[in-house]
Amino acid sequence: MPKRKVGALEKLDADLASLQYKLRRDPLSYKNDFIVQYRQYDAQRQIFLSAPTTANEASTISFRELVEFVAHVADCYPTECAEFPQQLIEILARHHTDLESELCEKIVGSLVLLRKKDLIDSSVLLHTLFPILTSTPRKTLRALVFQKILSDLRQSNSKGTNHKLNRTVQTVLFNIVTADRTSTQALWAVKLTRELWKRHIWTESKAVEVMKECCLADNEKVVAAGVRFFLGGDKEREELEESSDDEDAIDMGKIKHQMGVNKKTKKRAKALEQAAEKVKRKEKKKNQPHPLNFSAFHLLNDPQGFTEVLFSKHLQNTKSKLRLEQKLQVLQLATRLVGLHKLTILSLYSWFVKYLTPKQHSVTSFLASLAQGTHNLVPPDVLEPLIQKIANEFVSEASAAEVASAGLNAIREICVRQPLAMNESLLKDLVMYKKSKDKGVVMAARGLLALYRDVNPEMLSRKDRGKDATIGIRSGEHKEQRFGEEKVGEIDGLDLLEKWKEEERARKQAETGIEEADGEEEEDDAAWEVESNSDSDDSGGWINVGSDDEIEISDSEDERPRTKKAKTEASSEGTIPAEDKENAAELEKRISTLAMTKILTPADLAKLQELRLEASLNKALPTAQRKRLAAQAALQNRHVDDPLTATEIEGLAALSKKATREDKIAKAKEGKGERGEYKSTKAVKQATKQASGKSTTNKEKARKKNFLMTLGKAKGKSKRSLVDKSKVLRAHKEREKRGGRRGNY
Amino acid sequence: MAPSKAKNKDFQKTKLKVGKAKPKPGNYTNTSFKAKRVTIKQQSLGIDAPSLQSQFEHHVSILSSASDTQRKESLSWLETALATKTLTWSAPSLLDKLLPLLQDANGAVRNKLIKTLRALSKERLEFLAEKILLHVCAGMTNININIRASALEILGWAIDACGVELVECRGGWFNTLKTYLVVLGWSTIGESSTGWSTNMALAGDTKNIVRALDTLTAFLRLGMIDAGSKAAEREPQADWWSSTLQIHAQPDPYRGLNLMGYDSEGDYSFTRDATHRREIFLSQFRSKFEAGILEIRKQAGEAGRAAAKTSSVVVETMTEADESKVLQDSWAQKMEARTRHIQDRIWTQGFAETCY
């Protein structure tokens, strides 16, 4: 064939990329060209479909390119490409197992592209991709499909929660999990749910339901994954939030400085504006009230039934194939649910008996789980044999110090949650260990002692009770708590808030008008404040019962009337003289009306928190005592959602062994930052100052100035007049007296 | 005399430096190599020359080679071998190798392909009409105009080689006509478009347009005029036994049963006979074809003449359609009369029975 002359315009079109570019610029004019290429795509598709299994990479390359091309311009010609998505879906569904890998990936990518262009909707896409995810034997394809599914879900939830889509996807996942309980396909459901949970995209109970089904699967891997979600999912979520906060922090100062130094262009000005906007938005977001994030435990539907099945299926069942670590995780989950929701599973406690020996592998985890699974509604007679067994097996003179301290600690943790489980003689025995030689054991025994001094001092021998408790017993303040007795809930520190509000009101009144009554009233307020402070002193350390707190916060919207906690009442009755009792009652009444009549705003709650903190610190107590109280409060304030771990049980064992030199050094270095080479503290400080982008002082600049540059000035010295010289000398004398240029003046 | 500097150098100890590679000795031989392939100079040490059949297989396997010249050479070998020598080959597997070359970027390879195809014996090629047509249609719409021209040439060959089967096979009629519409740029005729259209299809190249129109003329003639007479020839005699019990000689004799579950409608459907094809053409393509042909006829010259030929086929088709319509109408009338007669009889019988 003779060589044909080719026009410039034709030449350009000899590749799809340039044609695609032109099409996107002006779809109408190039419609003919598109139609030709669409026919070409169709022909290639037919060729491919005539022998889909034998197609290799070389033969499908043009088909692949055409698929990509059509997907990119499909939005310009919606009527022409009406069947295109369906064709791709069909190819993928029928041939995904033997499709050439690159073509397969291209088709998946094109489908996602079509989704982005809104030519197909999310549910169609997900319904196409899910079967592939669970059935394809190809690893790379699975990874790709998973990533695409995830990004699509994120995308469609980015502007607002797409409830409809979420619900359908969750149903699909639920069906995957429940359809075949022995298969590992459910792992994909776990993976997806966990990822979306972590990113705050799925926060509803349906997602938790999927994970719940996973926990009850027959496959060990699926069970482990499901349990791990419950134990770690929320923490993961928080961590991600924190890390994302740190990541894209914009240093406004730096950007502003750069603006000052660099050439001013519109682009840079715009960038600055955008950065400012972003920072502002972020600040706003930070100040917003925290979105209500229920942990997965709280969103569980029917925790009692779930925990029962979990326990009987994986723990009680002797045929369960779980490994010990997996079993421990299941146990942790089950006991946490029991503790959190105050469930009643009596067989759980008898099941524990055989594991409570020092020789049991990772016994501290078992002890922690036991303590975690105890709450005040567990019958004491169920727990008593367990405590007895722990005491017999762990706590004896013959056993190692670590073992004894772990045992005592475990007993204490159990008794914190259910004090009635202890009997008097055993307690007396255990308290005797405070005279042990080992420090860890001593601390553990003292912990137990301190607990019972507070909870039920009558069980202790007279000399162990301590001053406060003895006084308490004599005055009849200490009442033994009965089984099943619940404290009356209240908002901790509400009285403080009300007082503060009243104060504010008075101050405002004073400012506006009545001058005379001012001083008197303030004095009154002050007196009242002192009184109430001492009042909350007694209660401050010990009142915080976390679980009640949590419940109150969750249903604070409907603002039920709250009365003061029974215990506070009791303590206030103890301290306030009899004639003031009426006063106290009146006070209490007023307090209860505050929560009843007003809805507490976030600002109120913030102030409440502040006042609470202030009240716990602002005491006329010696520092050591205050510190001790604060530590105790911190221990008590452990959130009820937080798990009790083996490390907490083992904690005191560290005291038993003597610290080596290395340990001591490590401990000393703990809080301090990294220090590569030897440097003075000053040098370190200066380095950090410079690193944070701050400048040096004039003095530092002068000191660092190049010597040669200072020479010229020094030369002038010799030409000074006599008067000048004498001035300098005098100044020198003066300086000497002060102790140098940088002396102490 | 002190030893010369060059000699001295041989006895000097080389200094080793930290962080530097050890210096190579003087007699060092570099044995590393970068080539991905190792070429062995003597590949075959046999005394006998390879047999013709093995040479043939070798050349067929080289057809998908990456180098242009290799493809071209093996094609030319195949061309001569197929024309002159007796070889055993299966048409489907050979065409599987040959047809993808239709879209080869190299013009010389395509030209050789055309020649090779012409060298193939035509018997039993009709069985592969569908496959050939798929590749031809793909070639006709290729983005490269030269490839389109080659594809048209091959279509011309296919019309010769496959005969009626080309229009009867799956997608043979509808899809090919649609591709023609697109290639000639007639698919958007009649649509109001605001953009200015370049119509890159085949515009500006008279030679290609003439070629396209020539093949189109042949194709239309084959599909709507010749096919009727040929089908009549092929039709078995009106012997009831042979028509029902004998397997037909045509490819895919059980097509009517649609065992593969293909769509009976759409681009890729079977067209049974000339009347059916005529119907399709008249109802769906005629107006656009006529408009397009008219436009080209206005240009006169070579293209105009070719267009005139095409339009004559269209006109012929229409007259034939009219004739057959007349025939059909009379037949339909007959049928109607007959059914009415039967119905009457049934009615009267039923009536009689009820009376009885």
Short mmCIF file of C-alpha atoms in Angstrom, two decimals, chain A residues 334-735:
data_model
loop_
_atom_site.label_atom_id
_atom_site.label_comp_id
_atom_site.label_asym_id
_atom_site.label_seq_id
_atom_site.Cartn_x
_atom_site.Cartn_y
_atom_site.Cartn_z
CA ALA A 334 -17.76 -12.34 78.57
CA THR A 335 -16.69 -11.09 82.00
CA ARG A 336 -16.55 -7.52 80.84
CA LEU A 337 -20.09 -7.78 79.63
CA VAL A 338 -21.10 -9.37 82.91
CA GLY A 339 -19.47 -6.57 84.90
CA LEU A 340 -20.71 -3.78 82.72
CA HIS A 341 -24.30 -4.83 82.28
CA LYS A 342 -24.52 -6.59 85.69
CA LEU A 343 -25.54 -9.84 84.11
CA THR A 344 -26.22 -12.99 86.07
CA ILE A 345 -24.46 -16.11 84.86
CA LEU A 346 -23.94 -18.32 87.86
CA SER A 347 -22.22 -21.18 86.08
CA LEU A 348 -19.45 -18.78 85.10
CA TYR A 349 -18.15 -18.59 88.68
CA SER A 350 -18.08 -22.31 89.28
CA TRP A 351 -16.30 -22.70 85.95
CA PHE A 352 -13.51 -20.50 87.25
CA VAL A 353 -12.61 -22.84 90.12
CA LYS A 354 -10.40 -25.20 88.18
CA TYR A 355 -8.31 -22.39 86.70
CA LEU A 356 -7.44 -20.70 89.97
CA THR A 357 -4.13 -22.32 90.75
CA PRO A 358 -0.73 -20.63 90.62
CA LYS A 359 0.48 -23.19 88.10
CA GLN A 360 -2.21 -22.33 85.59
CA HIS A 361 -0.81 -20.62 82.50
CA SER A 362 -1.45 -16.85 82.54
CA VAL A 363 -3.41 -17.15 85.74
CA THR A 364 -3.35 -13.41 86.36
CA SER A 365 -5.54 -12.96 83.32
CA PHE A 366 -7.99 -15.42 84.80
CA LEU A 367 -7.91 -13.54 88.11
CA ALA A 368 -8.46 -10.24 86.34
CA SER A 369 -11.36 -11.69 84.38
CA LEU A 370 -12.91 -13.03 87.54
CA ALA A 371 -12.68 -9.67 89.24
CA GLN A 372 -14.03 -8.00 86.13
CA GLY A 373 -16.96 -10.35 86.04
CA THR A 374 -17.98 -9.54 89.60
CA HIS A 375 -20.54 -6.93 90.46
CA ASN A 376 -22.71 -6.10 93.40
CA LEU A 377 -25.57 -8.29 92.24
CA VAL A 378 -23.57 -11.51 92.22
CA PRO A 379 -24.67 -13.65 95.17
CA PRO A 380 -21.90 -13.61 97.78
CA ASP A 381 -22.18 -17.33 98.44
CA VAL A 382 -21.16 -18.00 94.84
CA LEU A 383 -18.05 -15.94 95.21
CA GLU A 384 -17.07 -17.08 98.68
CA PRO A 385 -15.60 -20.44 97.64
CA LEU A 386 -13.62 -18.73 94.90
CA ILE A 387 -12.11 -16.26 97.31
CA GLN A 388 -11.41 -19.08 99.69
CA LYS A 389 -9.66 -20.98 96.95
CA ILE A 390 -7.56 -18.01 95.90
CA ALA A 391 -6.58 -17.48 99.52
CA ASN A 392 -5.65 -21.13 99.95
CA GLU A 393 -3.76 -21.52 96.70
CA PHE A 394 -2.02 -18.20 96.43
CA VAL A 395 -1.75 -16.54 99.77
CA SER A 396 0.42 -18.43 102.16
CA GLU A 397 3.79 -18.01 103.79
CA ALA A 398 5.17 -20.77 101.65
CA SER A 399 4.20 -19.32 98.29
CA ALA A 400 6.34 -16.87 96.41
CA ALA A 401 5.89 -13.19 97.13
CA GLU A 402 4.64 -12.40 93.63
CA VAL A 403 2.04 -15.11 93.87
CA ALA A 404 0.83 -13.93 97.24
CA SER A 405 0.59 -10.32 96.19
CA ALA A 406 -1.26 -11.26 93.01
CA GLY A 407 -3.69 -13.34 95.04
CA LEU A 408 -4.30 -10.60 97.58
CA ASN A 409 -4.71 -8.06 94.84
CA ALA A 410 -7.21 -10.24 93.05
CA ILE A 411 -9.18 -10.73 96.25
CA ARG A 412 -9.21 -7.01 96.78
CA GLU A 413 -10.44 -6.37 93.25
CA ILE A 414 -13.24 -8.86 93.72
CA CYS A 415 -14.21 -7.40 97.07
CA VAL A 416 -14.26 -3.86 95.70
CA ARG A 417 -17.07 -4.99 93.47
CA GLN A 418 -18.80 -7.27 95.91
CA PRO A 419 -17.72 -6.64 99.52
CA LEU A 420 -20.15 -9.17 100.90
CA ALA A 421 -18.20 -12.05 99.43
CA MET A 422 -15.63 -11.89 102.23
CA ASN A 423 -16.05 -13.60 105.55
CA GLU A 424 -14.68 -12.20 108.75
CA SER A 425 -12.16 -14.84 109.71
CA LEU A 426 -10.59 -14.97 106.26
CA LEU A 427 -10.34 -11.22 106.16
CA LYS A 428 -8.60 -11.15 109.51
CA ASP A 429 -6.16 -13.76 108.25
CA LEU A 430 -5.44 -11.90 105.06
CA VAL A 431 -4.98 -8.58 106.78
CA MET A 432 -2.27 -10.17 108.90
CA TYR A 433 -0.08 -10.19 105.81
CA LYS A 434 0.53 -6.51 106.24
CA LYS A 435 3.26 -7.61 108.60
CA SER A 436 4.96 -9.62 105.87
CA LYS A 437 8.58 -9.04 105.01
CA ASP A 438 7.87 -8.53 101.36
CA LYS A 439 6.85 -5.08 100.27
CA GLY A 440 4.54 -6.19 97.49
CA VAL A 441 2.58 -8.44 99.81
CA VAL A 442 2.43 -5.69 102.42
CA MET A 443 1.02 -3.23 99.92
CA ALA A 444 -1.55 -5.70 98.68
CA ALA A 445 -2.67 -6.51 102.23
CA ARG A 446 -2.89 -2.84 103.07
CA GLY A 447 -5.03 -2.32 100.01
CA LEU A 448 -7.47 -4.89 101.27
CA LEU A 449 -7.40 -3.35 104.71
CA ALA A 450 -8.08 0.12 103.37
CA LEU A 451 -10.98 -1.20 101.37
CA TYR A 452 -12.67 -2.80 104.35
CA ARG A 453 -11.98 0.18 106.60
CA ASP A 454 -14.17 2.06 104.22
CA VAL A 455 -16.72 -0.54 103.28
CA ASN A 456 -17.29 -2.57 106.38
CA PRO A 457 -14.93 -1.80 109.29
CA GLU A 458 -16.85 -4.02 111.64
CA MET A 459 -15.38 -7.05 109.99
CA LEU A 460 -11.89 -5.93 110.91
CA SER A 461 -10.36 -6.49 114.30
CA ARG A 462 -10.55 -3.46 116.51
CA LYS A 463 -6.95 -2.36 116.17
CA ASP A 464 -7.07 -2.50 112.38
CA ARG A 465 -10.05 -0.25 111.98
CA GLY A 466 -8.26 3.06 112.12
CA LYS A 467 -9.43 6.34 113.53
CA ASP A 468 -11.99 7.43 110.98
CA ALA A 469 -13.71 4.11 110.82
CA THR A 470 -13.84 3.76 114.59
CA ILE A 471 -15.43 7.16 114.91
CA GLY A 472 -17.79 6.26 112.14
CA ILE A 473 -18.92 3.11 113.86
CA ARG A 474 -19.39 4.87 117.15
CA SER A 475 -21.49 7.61 115.63
CA GLY A 476 -23.53 5.04 113.74
CA GLU A 477 -22.58 6.52 110.41
CA HIS A 478 -21.24 3.33 108.91
CA LYS A 479 -24.03 1.21 107.70
CA GLU A 480 -23.36 -2.17 106.28
CA GLN A 481 -24.60 -2.38 102.77
CA ARG A 482 -27.04 -5.19 102.19
CA PHE A 483 -27.08 -7.45 99.17
CA GLY A 484 -28.85 -5.86 96.24
CA GLU A 485 -29.02 -2.46 97.86
CA GLU A 486 -28.49 0.35 95.38
CA LYS A 487 -27.30 3.84 96.06
CA VAL A 488 -29.52 6.67 95.00
CA GLY A 489 -28.03 8.35 92.01
CA GLU A 490 -27.14 11.99 91.75
CA ILE A 491 -24.95 14.30 89.77
CA ASP A 492 -21.69 14.56 91.59
CA GLY A 493 -20.91 18.14 92.51
CA LEU A 494 -24.27 19.56 91.58
CA ASP A 495 -24.39 21.39 94.88
CA LEU A 496 -21.17 23.15 94.01
CA LEU A 497 -22.63 24.29 90.75
CA GLU A 498 -25.72 25.66 92.31
CA LYS A 499 -23.73 27.54 94.87
CA TRP A 500 -21.55 29.01 92.21
CA LYS A 501 -24.59 30.09 90.26
CA GLU A 502 -26.06 31.78 93.26
CA GLU A 503 -22.83 33.55 93.88
CA GLU A 504 -22.73 34.81 90.35
CA ARG A 505 -26.26 36.05 90.63
CA ALA A 506 -25.46 37.89 93.78
CA ARG A 507 -22.40 39.47 92.23
CA LYS A 508 -24.39 40.69 89.29
CA GLN A 509 -27.03 42.12 91.54
CA ALA A 510 -24.38 43.90 93.53
CA GLU A 511 -22.84 45.37 90.42
CA THR A 512 -26.12 46.65 89.12
CA GLY A 513 -27.54 48.27 92.18
CA ILE A 514 -27.71 47.40 95.82
CA GLU A 515 -24.41 48.44 97.25
CA GLU A 516 -25.07 48.14 100.95
CA ALA A 517 -26.06 44.53 101.20
CA ASP A 518 -23.08 43.56 99.12
CA GLY A 519 -20.41 42.93 101.72
CA GLU A 520 -22.67 41.11 104.09
CA GLU A 521 -23.90 38.77 101.44
CA GLU A 522 -20.41 37.97 100.24
CA GLU A 523 -19.37 37.05 103.71
CA ASP A 524 -22.31 34.78 103.97
CA ASP A 525 -21.38 33.17 100.71
CA ALA A 526 -17.84 32.68 101.80
CA ALA A 527 -18.93 31.00 105.03
CA TRP A 528 -21.24 28.78 103.15
CA GLU A 529 -18.50 27.88 100.79
CA VAL A 530 -16.14 26.76 103.51
CA GLU A 531 -18.82 24.68 105.09
CA SER A 532 -19.71 22.95 101.90
CA ASN A 533 -16.11 22.41 101.05
CA SER A 534 -15.48 20.50 104.20
CA ASP A 535 -18.69 18.71 103.48
CA SER A 536 -17.54 17.46 100.14
CA ASP A 537 -14.14 16.65 101.59
CA ASP A 538 -15.37 13.60 103.30
CA SER A 539 -17.22 12.36 100.35
CA GLY A 540 -14.79 13.54 97.68
CA GLY A 541 -12.41 10.64 97.75
CA TRP A 542 -14.88 7.83 97.83
CA ILE A 543 -18.14 8.77 96.26
CA ASN A 544 -17.34 8.39 92.63
CA VAL A 545 -19.12 5.34 91.49
CA GLY A 546 -18.32 5.32 87.86
CA SER A 547 -21.05 3.13 86.56
CA ASP A 548 -23.77 5.36 87.89
CA ASP A 549 -22.03 8.30 86.35
CA GLU A 550 -22.05 6.74 82.97
CA ILE A 551 -25.71 5.93 83.04
CA GLU A 552 -26.59 9.39 84.13
CA ILE A 553 -24.69 10.93 81.32
CA SER A 554 -26.32 8.76 78.76
CA ASP A 555 -29.85 9.64 79.75
CA SER A 556 -29.30 13.16 80.93
CA GLU A 557 -31.41 14.44 78.10
CA ASP A 558 -34.68 13.53 79.69
CA GLU A 559 -33.55 15.12 82.92
CA ARG A 560 -35.14 13.02 85.53
CA PRO A 561 -35.18 14.44 88.98
CA ARG A 562 -32.18 13.49 90.98
CA THR A 563 -31.74 13.32 94.68
CA LYS A 564 -28.57 13.42 96.55
CA LYS A 565 -26.62 10.25 96.94
CA ALA A 566 -27.52 8.37 100.06
CA LYS A 567 -23.96 8.12 101.13
CA THR A 568 -23.27 11.83 100.92
CA GLU A 569 -26.31 12.37 102.93
CA ALA A 570 -25.08 10.01 105.54
CA SER A 571 -21.68 11.63 105.72
CA SER A 572 -23.13 15.11 105.88
CA GLU A 573 -25.38 14.01 108.67
CA GLY A 574 -22.33 12.79 110.45
CA THR A 575 -20.42 16.04 110.26
CA ILE A 576 -23.16 18.60 110.53
CA PRO A 577 -24.44 19.16 114.04
CA ALA A 578 -27.97 18.10 114.85
CA GLU A 579 -29.43 21.58 114.85
CA ASP A 580 -28.23 22.09 111.30
CA LYS A 581 -29.98 19.01 110.07
CA GLU A 582 -33.03 20.95 109.02
CA ASN A 583 -30.80 23.31 107.14
CA ALA A 584 -29.21 20.43 105.36
CA ALA A 585 -32.55 19.00 104.35
CA GLU A 586 -33.54 22.34 102.99
CA LEU A 587 -30.32 22.55 101.06
CA GLU A 588 -30.80 19.17 99.60
CA LYS A 589 -34.26 20.06 98.43
CA ARG A 590 -32.95 23.09 96.67
CA ILE A 591 -30.27 21.11 94.93
CA SER A 592 -32.62 18.57 93.61
CA THR A 593 -34.70 21.31 92.07
CA LEU A 594 -31.80 22.64 90.07
CA ALA A 595 -31.45 19.53 87.99
CA MET A 596 -35.20 19.23 87.82
CA THR A 597 -35.98 22.72 86.70
CA LYS A 598 -33.13 23.40 84.37
CA ILE A 599 -31.41 21.60 81.60
CA LEU A 600 -27.71 21.70 82.17
CA THR A 601 -25.92 23.25 79.23
CA PRO A 602 -22.50 22.08 78.12
CA ALA A 603 -21.10 25.23 79.67
CA ASP A 604 -22.76 24.25 82.94
CA LEU A 605 -21.28 20.80 82.73
CA ALA A 606 -17.85 22.20 82.03
CA LYS A 607 -18.14 24.49 85.02
CA LEU A 608 -19.34 21.56 87.07
CA GLN A 609 -16.26 19.60 86.14
CA GLU A 610 -14.05 22.55 86.99
CA LEU A 611 -15.70 23.03 90.36
CA ARG A 612 -15.39 19.38 91.16
CA LEU A 613 -11.71 19.49 90.42
CA GLU A 614 -11.27 22.62 92.45
CA ALA A 615 -13.11 21.11 95.37
CA SER A 616 -10.89 18.06 95.37
CA LEU A 617 -7.71 20.16 95.34
CA ASN A 618 -8.58 23.27 97.27
CA LYS A 619 -8.31 21.79 100.67
CA ALA A 620 -6.55 22.85 103.72
CA LEU A 621 -4.72 19.60 103.89
CA PRO A 622 -1.01 18.85 104.06
CA THR A 623 0.51 18.18 100.66
CA ALA A 624 1.33 14.54 101.29
CA GLN A 625 -2.20 13.76 102.33
CA ARG A 626 -3.62 15.64 99.41
CA LYS A 627 -1.42 13.68 97.03
CA ARG A 628 -2.47 10.43 98.54
CA LEU A 629 -6.11 11.35 98.23
CA ALA A 630 -5.66 12.39 94.63
CA ALA A 631 -4.02 9.06 93.84
CA GLN A 632 -6.86 7.22 95.49
CA ALA A 633 -9.38 9.26 93.57
CA ALA A 634 -7.59 8.52 90.34
CA LEU A 635 -7.72 4.83 91.11
CA GLN A 636 -11.39 5.09 91.83
CA ASN A 637 -12.08 7.19 88.80
CA ARG A 638 -11.01 4.48 86.48
CA HIS A 639 -13.74 4.44 83.93
CA VAL A 640 -16.05 1.51 84.28
CA ASP A 641 -15.68 0.81 80.58
CA ASP A 642 -11.97 0.25 80.97
CA PRO A 643 -11.06 -3.36 81.34
CA LEU A 644 -9.26 -4.81 84.32
CA THR A 645 -6.11 -6.34 82.97
CA ALA A 646 -3.60 -8.84 84.22
CA THR A 647 -1.01 -6.11 84.64
CA GLU A 648 -3.13 -4.47 87.29
CA ILE A 649 -3.29 -7.71 89.21
CA GLU A 650 0.44 -8.22 88.82
CA GLY A 651 1.17 -4.58 89.59
CA LEU A 652 2.41 -4.99 93.12
CA ALA A 653 4.66 -7.90 92.22
CA ALA A 654 7.12 -5.34 90.93
CA LEU A 655 7.64 -4.21 94.52
CA SER A 656 8.56 -7.71 95.61
CA LYS A 657 11.76 -7.98 93.70
CA LYS A 658 14.66 -5.70 94.29
CA ALA A 659 15.22 -3.27 91.45
CA THR A 660 18.50 -3.73 89.61
CA ARG A 661 20.75 -0.85 88.67
CA GLU A 662 19.50 -0.93 85.08
CA ASP A 663 15.93 -0.77 86.25
CA LYS A 664 16.68 2.21 88.41
CA ILE A 665 18.42 4.02 85.58
CA ALA A 666 15.59 3.27 83.22
CA LYS A 667 13.09 4.54 85.74
CA ALA A 668 15.04 7.72 86.32
CA LYS A 669 15.22 8.37 82.62
CA GLU A 670 11.59 7.59 82.07
CA GLY A 671 10.05 11.01 82.08
CA LYS A 672 12.97 12.83 80.51
CA GLY A 673 13.32 13.30 76.82
CA GLU A 674 15.95 11.85 74.58
CA ARG A 675 19.38 13.31 75.04
CA GLY A 676 21.76 12.18 72.32
CA GLU A 677 25.07 13.65 73.44
CA TYR A 678 26.16 15.56 76.47
CA LYS A 679 24.81 19.09 76.41
CA SER A 680 24.10 21.64 79.03
CA THR A 681 20.49 22.17 79.96
CA LYS A 682 20.79 25.61 78.49
CA ALA A 683 21.96 24.28 75.14
CA VAL A 684 19.10 21.83 75.09
CA LYS A 685 16.68 24.62 75.84
CA GLN A 686 18.11 26.77 73.10
CA ALA A 687 17.92 23.95 70.60
CA THR A 688 14.27 23.34 71.36
CA LYS A 689 13.63 27.07 71.08
CA GLN A 690 15.23 27.18 67.68
CA ALA A 691 13.46 24.06 66.55
CA SER A 692 10.12 25.61 67.35
CA GLY A 693 10.94 28.44 64.98
CA LYS A 694 11.73 31.18 67.49
CA SER A 695 14.49 33.68 67.02
CA THR A 696 17.49 34.47 69.24
CA THR A 697 17.87 37.45 71.52
CA ASN A 698 20.10 40.41 70.68
CA LYS A 699 22.58 39.32 73.29
CA GLU A 700 22.89 35.90 71.74
CA LYS A 701 23.34 37.47 68.35
CA ALA A 702 26.11 39.70 69.64
CA ARG A 703 27.88 36.78 71.23
CA LYS A 704 27.77 34.75 68.08
CA LYS A 705 28.90 37.55 65.82
CA ASN A 706 31.91 36.87 63.67
CA PHE A 707 35.09 38.09 65.34
CA LEU A 708 36.43 39.82 62.24
CA MET A 709 33.30 41.89 61.99
CA THR A 710 33.84 43.24 65.48
CA LEU A 711 37.43 44.29 64.80
CA GLY A 712 36.57 47.60 63.19
CA LYS A 713 34.67 48.73 66.19
CA ALA A 714 37.42 47.64 68.52
CA LYS A 715 39.93 49.73 66.61
CA GLY A 716 38.02 52.83 67.49
CA LYS A 717 38.79 52.13 71.14
CA SER A 718 42.25 53.61 70.95
CA LYS A 719 40.96 56.88 69.56
CA ARG A 720 38.59 57.54 72.40
CA SER A 721 38.75 60.77 74.29
CA LEU A 722 39.87 60.82 77.90
CA VAL A 723 36.34 61.45 79.12
CA ASP A 724 35.06 58.45 77.27
CA LYS A 725 37.81 56.28 78.59
CA SER A 726 37.11 57.26 82.14
CA LYS A 727 33.42 56.58 81.58
CA VAL A 728 34.13 53.10 80.38
CA LEU A 729 36.46 52.41 83.24
CA ARG A 730 33.92 53.61 85.73
CA ALA A 731 31.30 51.43 84.18
CA HIS A 732 33.66 48.52 84.45
CA LYS A 733 34.19 49.15 88.13
CA GLU A 734 30.50 49.36 88.65
CA ARG A 735 29.98 46.10 86.83
#
